[in-house]
GROMACS .gro file of C-alpha atoms in nm:
model
  150
    1MET     CA    1  -1.666   0.330  -0.136
    2SER     CA    2  -1.584  -0.039  -0.148
    3ASN     CA    3  -1.352  -0.215   0.094
    4ILE     CA    4  -1.063  -0.380  -0.086
    5ARG     CA    5  -0.819  -0.640   0.045
    6ILE     CA    6  -0.451  -0.598  -0.039
    7THR     CA    7  -0.204  -0.886   0.008
    8LYS     CA    8   0.174  -0.886   0.015
    9GLN     CA    9   0.387  -1.199   0.055
   10PHE     CA   10   0.719  -1.234   0.237
   11SER     CA   11   0.978  -1.508   0.290
   12PHE     CA   12   1.229  -1.560   0.569
   13GLU     CA   13   1.436  -1.837   0.727
   14THR     CA   14   1.393  -1.905   1.099
   15GLY     CA   15   1.497  -2.178   1.338
   16HIS     CA   16   1.311  -2.288   1.648
   17ALA     CA   17   1.262  -2.575   1.891
   18LEU     CA   18   0.946  -2.687   2.067
   19TYR     CA   19   1.034  -2.771   2.426
   20GLY     CA   20   0.843  -3.072   2.561
   21TYR     CA   21   0.710  -3.176   2.221
   22ASP     CA   22   0.711  -3.553   2.159
   23GLY     CA   23   0.811  -3.552   1.792
   24LYS     CA   24   1.105  -3.459   1.572
   25CYS     CA   25   1.033  -3.089   1.615
   26LYS     CA   26   1.158  -3.101   1.973
   27ASN     CA   27   1.502  -3.069   1.814
   28VAL     CA   28   1.631  -2.733   1.698
   29HIS     CA   29   1.544  -2.703   1.330
   30GLY     CA   30   1.441  -2.440   1.079
   31HIS     CA   31   1.185  -2.353   0.816
   32SER     CA   32   1.166  -2.141   0.504
   33TYR     CA   33   0.861  -1.948   0.618
   34LYS     CA   34   0.623  -1.775   0.380
   35LEU     CA   35   0.403  -1.503   0.526
   36SER     CA   36   0.101  -1.361   0.344
   37VAL     CA   37  -0.029  -1.035   0.491
   38THR     CA   38  -0.374  -0.915   0.390
   39VAL     CA   39  -0.507  -0.574   0.493
   40ILE     CA   40  -0.844  -0.420   0.417
   41GLY     CA   41  -0.958  -0.064   0.363
   42SER     CA   42  -1.109   0.177   0.115
   43PRO     CA   43  -0.900   0.322  -0.167
   44ILE     CA   44  -0.797   0.684  -0.114
   45THR     CA   45  -1.043   0.912  -0.297
   46ASP     CA   46  -0.854   1.242  -0.260
   47ARG     CA   47  -0.723   1.316  -0.611
   48SER     CA   48  -0.452   1.542  -0.469
   49ASN     CA   49  -0.307   1.257  -0.261
   50VAL     CA   50  -0.008   1.091  -0.430
   51LYS     CA   51  -0.155   0.756  -0.321
   52PHE     CA   52  -0.492   0.827  -0.485
   53GLY     CA   53  -0.672   0.502  -0.564
   54MET     CA   54  -0.464   0.290  -0.324
   55VAL     CA   55  -0.577   0.124  -0.002
   56ILE     CA   56  -0.213   0.129   0.110
   57ASP     CA   57   0.102   0.159  -0.093
   58PHE     CA   58   0.255  -0.190  -0.121
   59SER     CA   59   0.592  -0.037  -0.028
   60ASP     CA   60   0.443   0.106   0.294
   61LEU     CA   61   0.304  -0.235   0.389
   62LYS     CA   62   0.639  -0.393   0.299
   63LYS     CA   63   0.823  -0.150   0.527
   64ILE     CA   64   0.600  -0.237   0.825
   65VAL     CA   65   0.630  -0.614   0.780
   66LYS     CA   66   1.004  -0.604   0.709
   67GLU     CA   67   1.076  -0.396   1.018
   68GLU     CA   68   0.845  -0.585   1.254
   69ILE     CA   69   0.894  -0.942   1.133
   70VAL     CA   70   1.125  -1.023   0.842
   71ASP     CA   71   1.429  -0.821   0.955
   72GLN     CA   72   1.392  -0.951   1.311
   73PHE     CA   73   1.313  -1.318   1.247
   74ASP     CA   74   1.515  -1.389   0.932
   75HIS     CA   75   1.807  -1.620   1.015
   76ALA     CA   76   1.723  -1.610   1.387
   77THR     CA   77   1.651  -1.898   1.622
   78VAL     CA   78   1.340  -1.861   1.838
   79PHE     CA   79   1.317  -2.015   2.184
   80ASN     CA   80   1.054  -2.006   2.456
   81GLN     CA   81   1.224  -1.811   2.735
   82THR     CA   82   1.028  -1.993   3.006
   83THR     CA   83   1.179  -2.336   2.933
   84PRO     CA   84   1.520  -2.497   2.988
   85HIS     CA   85   1.598  -2.399   2.626
   86ILE     CA   86   1.699  -2.065   2.778
   87GLU     CA   87   2.038  -2.222   2.858
   88LEU     CA   88   2.094  -2.317   2.494
   89ALA     CA   89   1.966  -1.977   2.382
   90ASN     CA   90   2.210  -1.796   2.609
   91GLU     CA   91   2.500  -2.012   2.490
   92LEU     CA   92   2.414  -1.937   2.127
   93LYS     CA   93   2.382  -1.564   2.202
   94ASN     CA   94   2.721  -1.569   2.371
   95ARG     CA   95   2.866  -1.719   2.053
   96GLY     CA   96   2.719  -1.442   1.838
   97HIS     CA   97   2.406  -1.613   1.709
   98HIS     CA   98   2.086  -1.420   1.649
   99VAL     CA   99   1.843  -1.553   1.910
  100ILE     CA  100   1.490  -1.436   1.983
  101LEU     CA  101   1.335  -1.519   2.319
  102VAL     CA  102   0.956  -1.524   2.334
  103ASP     CA  103   0.711  -1.597   2.614
  104TYR     CA  104   0.525  -1.861   2.412
  105GLN     CA  105   0.593  -2.198   2.252
  106PRO     CA  106   0.725  -2.092   1.907
  107THR     CA  107   0.474  -2.285   1.698
  108SER     CA  108   0.337  -2.140   1.376
  109GLU     CA  109   0.007  -2.088   1.558
  110ASN     CA  110   0.163  -1.872   1.829
  111MET     CA  111   0.400  -1.695   1.593
  112VAL     CA  112   0.115  -1.585   1.367
  113VAL     CA  113  -0.064  -1.432   1.669
  114ASP     CA  114   0.256  -1.247   1.765
  115PHE     CA  115   0.298  -1.124   1.406
  116ALA     CA  116  -0.063  -1.004   1.393
  117GLU     CA  117  -0.013  -0.795   1.707
  118ARG     CA  118   0.306  -0.642   1.569
  119ILE     CA  119   0.146  -0.548   1.236
  120VAL     CA  120  -0.179  -0.413   1.383
  121ALA     CA  121   0.020  -0.175   1.603
  122ARG     CA  122   0.186  -0.020   1.296
  123LEU     CA  123  -0.097   0.007   1.042
  124PRO     CA  124  -0.213   0.357   0.948
  125HIS     CA  125  -0.557   0.483   1.047
  126GLY     CA  126  -0.832   0.340   0.826
  127ILE     CA  127  -0.637   0.023   0.737
  128SER     CA  128  -0.711  -0.301   0.923
  129LEU     CA  129  -0.533  -0.633   0.927
  130PHE     CA  130  -0.767  -0.880   0.760
  131SER     CA  131  -0.562  -1.200   0.775
  132LEU     CA  132  -0.220  -1.361   0.799
  133LYS     CA  133  -0.106  -1.694   0.663
  134LEU     CA  134   0.221  -1.831   0.798
  135GLN     CA  135   0.340  -2.127   0.597
  136GLU     CA  136   0.622  -2.335   0.748
  137THR     CA  137   0.631  -2.611   0.486
  138GLU     CA  138   0.475  -2.657   0.144
  139SER     CA  139   0.172  -2.825   0.300
  140SER     CA  140   0.154  -2.687   0.658
  141PHE     CA  141   0.044  -2.341   0.766
  142ALA     CA  142  -0.138  -2.142   1.034
  143GLU     CA  143  -0.389  -1.869   0.956
  144TRP     CA  144  -0.507  -1.570   1.159
  145TYR     CA  145  -0.827  -1.384   1.068
  146ALA     CA  146  -0.942  -1.062   1.233
  147SER     CA  147  -1.302  -1.185   1.219
  148ASP     CA  148  -1.204  -1.481   1.440
  149ASN     CA  149  -1.041  -1.251   1.696
  150LEU     CA  150  -1.297  -0.984   1.775
   0.00000   0.00000   0.00000
């Protein structure tokens, strides 16, 4: 049976700041992120299976990505917990803001690695994460490919 790639796209709004960066992005700011998630597998061949002919039901993939990424990161502000931004993060949390603390610089490059790990942990047996594309602006994005991360 052939391997087929299935892609689902998602959108979410997230703020972040890059501590120590020497450009405008050192300031707290946000992006309208677009995330493309591509998985690979063989279509189900069991005719008695309600998902016959599918690699994965798009709604099943949507549930995983929404729970692991979109619902958590949408309208949140992400800070590196190992920098002085922790003080700002704690102040925002105390005022009721949705803050996510990570142990990495919250660049698109590092976020896409984090997202890959979250998705891989939830995929059903026989389905592999093929690639992710995290777009932070119309012309800027980071990509993660399983083949680059063996």
